[in-house]
Coordinates of C-alpha atoms and ligand atoms in Angstrom, one line a residue:
M15 CA 22.7 53.6 50.5
W16 CA 24.8 53.6 47.3
N17 CA 27.2 50.9 48.6
E18 CA 24.1 48.7 49.2
R19 CA 22.7 49.5 45.8
Y20 CA 26.0 48.5 44.1
S21 CA 26.6 45.4 46.3
G22 CA 25.3 42.9 43.7
A23 CA 27.4 41.5 40.8
E24 CA 25.2 43.3 38.2
Y25 CA 26.0 46.9 37.0
V26 CA 23.0 48.9 38.2
Y27 CA 23.2 51.4 35.2
G28 CA 24.7 48.9 32.8
T29 CA 28.3 48.9 31.4
E30 CA 27.6 51.0 28.4
P31 CA 28.0 54.8 28.6
N32 CA 25.2 57.3 29.0
S33 CA 23.9 58.0 25.4
F34 CA 24.0 61.8 25.7
L35 CA 27.6 61.6 26.8
A36 CA 28.5 59.1 24.0
E37 CA 27.0 61.3 21.4
H38 CA 29.0 64.4 22.4
A39 CA 32.2 62.7 23.7
H40 CA 34.2 64.0 20.7
L41 CA 33.9 67.5 22.2
L42 CA 35.9 66.4 25.3
A43 CA 39.5 67.0 26.1
G44 CA 41.4 65.5 29.0
P45 CA 42.0 65.3 31.8
V46 CA 38.3 64.5 32.4
L47 CA 36.8 64.9 35.9
S48 CA 33.8 62.6 36.2
L49 CA 31.6 63.6 39.1
A50 CA 29.7 60.7 40.8
E51 CA 31.3 58.2 38.5
G52 CA 29.5 55.2 40.2
E53 CA 30.3 51.9 38.7
G54 CA 32.5 53.3 35.9
R55 CA 30.5 52.9 32.7
N56 CA 31.1 56.5 31.6
G57 CA 34.7 56.8 32.7
V58 CA 35.7 53.5 31.2
F59 CA 34.1 54.6 27.9
L60 CA 36.0 57.9 27.9
A61 CA 39.3 56.1 28.7
S62 CA 38.7 53.8 25.8
L63 CA 38.7 56.9 23.6
G64 CA 42.1 57.7 24.9
L65 CA 41.1 60.3 27.5
E66 CA 42.7 60.5 30.9
V67 CA 39.9 60.1 33.4
H68 CA 39.6 61.0 37.1
G69 CA 36.3 59.5 38.6
V70 CA 35.1 60.7 42.0
D71 CA 32.4 59.0 44.0
Q72 CA 31.5 58.5 47.6
S73 CA 30.9 54.8 47.0
E74 CA 34.0 52.6 47.3
V75 CA 31.9 49.6 46.2
G76 CA 30.9 51.4 43.0
L77 CA 34.4 52.5 42.3
A78 CA 35.8 49.0 42.9
K79 CA 33.4 47.8 40.2
A80 CA 34.6 50.7 38.0
Q81 CA 38.1 49.5 38.3
A82 CA 37.0 45.9 37.5
L83 CA 35.2 47.2 34.4
A84 CA 38.3 49.2 33.4
R85 CA 40.5 46.0 33.8
S86 CA 38.1 44.0 31.7
R87 CA 38.3 46.6 28.9
N88 CA 42.1 47.0 29.2
V89 CA 41.9 50.7 30.1
T90 CA 43.1 52.7 33.0
I91 CA 41.1 55.2 35.1
R92 CA 41.9 57.0 38.2
T93 CA 39.3 56.7 40.9
E94 CA 38.9 58.6 44.2
V95 CA 36.5 57.8 47.0
A96 CA 35.3 61.3 48.1
D97 CA 32.2 63.1 49.3
L98 CA 31.4 65.8 46.7
G99 CA 30.3 67.9 49.7
V100 CA 33.9 68.4 50.6
F101 CA 35.8 67.4 47.5
T102 CA 38.0 70.2 46.0
P103 CA 39.2 69.6 42.4
A104 CA 42.6 71.0 41.3
E105 CA 42.2 74.5 39.8
N106 CA 42.6 75.2 36.1
Y107 CA 43.5 71.6 35.5
Y108 CA 40.8 69.7 33.6
G109 CA 39.9 69.8 30.0
S110 CA 36.4 68.5 30.7
V111 CA 34.0 67.7 33.5
V112 CA 31.3 65.0 33.1
S113 CA 28.2 64.9 35.3
I114 CA 25.7 62.2 34.5
S115 CA 22.8 61.6 36.9
A116 CA 25.0 63.2 39.5
H117 CA 22.1 64.5 41.6
L118 CA 23.2 66.5 44.6
P119 CA 21.3 68.7 47.0
S120 CA 21.6 72.5 46.4
T121 CA 23.6 72.9 49.5
I122 CA 26.3 70.7 48.0
R123 CA 25.9 72.2 44.4
N124 CA 26.3 75.7 45.7
R125 CA 29.7 74.9 47.1
L126 CA 30.8 72.5 44.4
Y127 CA 29.8 74.1 41.1
P128 CA 31.9 77.2 41.5
L129 CA 34.9 74.9 42.1
V130 CA 33.9 72.9 39.0
E131 CA 34.0 76.1 37.0
R132 CA 37.4 76.9 38.5
C133 CA 38.8 73.4 37.8
L134 CA 38.3 73.8 34.1
K135 CA 40.8 75.3 31.8
V136 CA 39.6 78.2 29.6
G137 CA 37.7 76.6 26.7
G138 CA 37.1 73.5 28.8
I139 CA 33.8 71.7 28.5
I140 CA 31.2 70.3 30.9
I141 CA 28.7 67.7 29.8
L142 CA 25.8 67.3 32.2
E143 CA 22.6 65.3 32.0
A144 CA 20.3 65.2 35.0
Y145 CA 16.6 64.4 35.5
S146 CA 14.5 67.6 35.4
E147 CA 12.0 68.7 38.0
A148 CA 9.2 67.3 35.7
Q149 CA 10.7 63.8 36.4
L150 CA 9.2 64.0 39.9
A151 CA 5.8 63.0 38.4
R152 CA 7.4 59.9 36.7
D153 CA 8.5 56.6 38.1
T154 CA 11.3 55.9 35.7
G155 CA 14.2 56.9 37.8
G156 CA 15.8 59.8 39.6
P157 CA 15.6 61.2 43.1
K158 CA 12.2 62.0 44.6
D159 CA 13.4 65.4 45.8
L160 CA 12.7 68.6 43.9
D161 CA 15.8 70.2 45.2
M162 CA 18.0 67.5 43.6
L163 CA 16.3 67.8 40.2
M164 CA 17.3 70.3 37.7
T165 CA 15.9 73.0 35.3
P166 CA 17.6 75.0 32.6
E167 CA 17.3 78.0 34.9
K168 CA 19.1 76.3 37.7
V169 CA 21.9 75.2 35.4
K170 CA 22.3 78.8 34.0
R171 CA 22.3 80.3 37.5
E172 CA 24.6 77.7 39.0
F173 CA 27.2 77.8 36.2
P174 CA 27.5 81.6 35.4
Q175 CA 31.1 81.2 34.1
L176 CA 30.1 78.6 31.5
E177 CA 28.7 79.6 28.1
P178 CA 25.9 77.2 27.1
V179 CA 26.7 75.5 23.9
L180 CA 23.5 73.4 24.4
L181 CA 21.0 73.7 27.2
H182 CA 17.5 72.2 27.0
E183 CA 14.9 70.1 28.7
C184 CA 13.7 67.1 26.8
Q185 CA 11.8 63.8 27.1
R186 CA 13.8 60.8 26.2
E187 CA 13.6 57.0 26.4
V188 CA 16.3 56.0 28.9
R189 CA 17.6 52.4 28.8
E190 CA 20.5 52.5 31.2
G191 CA 20.2 49.5 33.5
A192 CA 17.2 48.4 35.5
A193 CA 17.3 51.5 37.7
H194 CA 17.0 54.0 34.8
S195 CA 14.4 52.6 32.3
G196 CA 11.6 54.2 30.4
M197 CA 10.5 57.7 29.3
A198 CA 12.2 60.4 31.3
S199 CA 12.4 64.2 31.5
V200 CA 16.0 65.3 31.5
I201 CA 18.1 68.4 31.3
Q202 CA 21.0 68.2 28.9
F203 CA 23.8 70.8 29.1
I204 CA 27.0 71.4 27.3
G205 CA 28.9 74.4 28.6
R206 CA 32.2 76.0 27.7
K207 CA 34.3 77.9 30.1
R208 CA 34.5 81.5 29.1
A209 CA 37.8 83.3 28.6
H210 CA 37.0 86.3 30.8
H211 CA 34.8 86.8 33.8
Ligands
SAM23 C1 22.4 57.7 39.8 S1 24.1 57.3 40.2 C2 24.9 57.7 38.7 C3 26.3 57.1 38.6 C4 27.0 57.4 37.3 N1 27.2 58.8 37.1 C5 26.3 56.8 36.1 O1 25.8 57.6 35.3 O2 26.3 55.6 35.9 C6 24.5 58.6 41.4 C7 25.9 58.5 42.0 O3 26.1 59.6 42.8 C8 27.0 59.3 43.9 N2 26.8 60.3 44.9 C9 25.7 60.8 45.4 N3 26.0 61.7 46.4 C10 27.3 61.9 46.4 C11 28.2 62.7 47.1 N4 27.8 63.6 48.0 N5 29.5 62.6 46.9 C12 30.0 61.7 46.0 N6 29.2 60.9 45.3 C13 27.9 61.0 45.5 C14 26.4 57.9 44.3 O4 27.4 57.2 45.1 C15 26.1 57.3 42.9 O5 27.2 56.5 42.5

């Protein structure tokens, strides 16, 4: 389904970074693991700040466009075609993890998120934005599946090793390509890996 959605020449979510990520990118250290990188708008932006980026997505079509975007901006990103349902990131390796509209079913999150916590170095940061459960009632983007939508409680429960620096639900105007456009309900999360657990 994603290969098909990405098959056109246009960038479905645009070529500019997600605005929540852009606003807080100064908090990030590399290497950065970008979950569900898609067509590369976020990874390419982070690489342009001088960060080392590793973008993972199941869609080879999306990641080919990510590499094309990187070339056009004269930056380098590492991309890896992988299903996050089986992907295992290197432990204690990343300075940051980025998860923007990376909606996954709870069966996948329950396996992946403990590995995400483990892949971060102590003090490492995650920046996550996802549509909230309230978004189900809107038609401005996001999956039509409650299980794949987030709440602050789900974030807290699913990332017990991360100290929330910021965690809230808000309504915001999203203008990120034709597929994400209009007033939306989102969860925004910045978490820091604790020193002891
Ligand atoms: C809404 S798009 C967001 C893309 C990108 N993060 C952005 O903000 O532009 C969701 C992405 O999740 C990817 N994805 C969904 N399920 C996945 C899985 N199980 N493993 C890897 N990638 C997945 C899709 O291929 C798609 O690129």
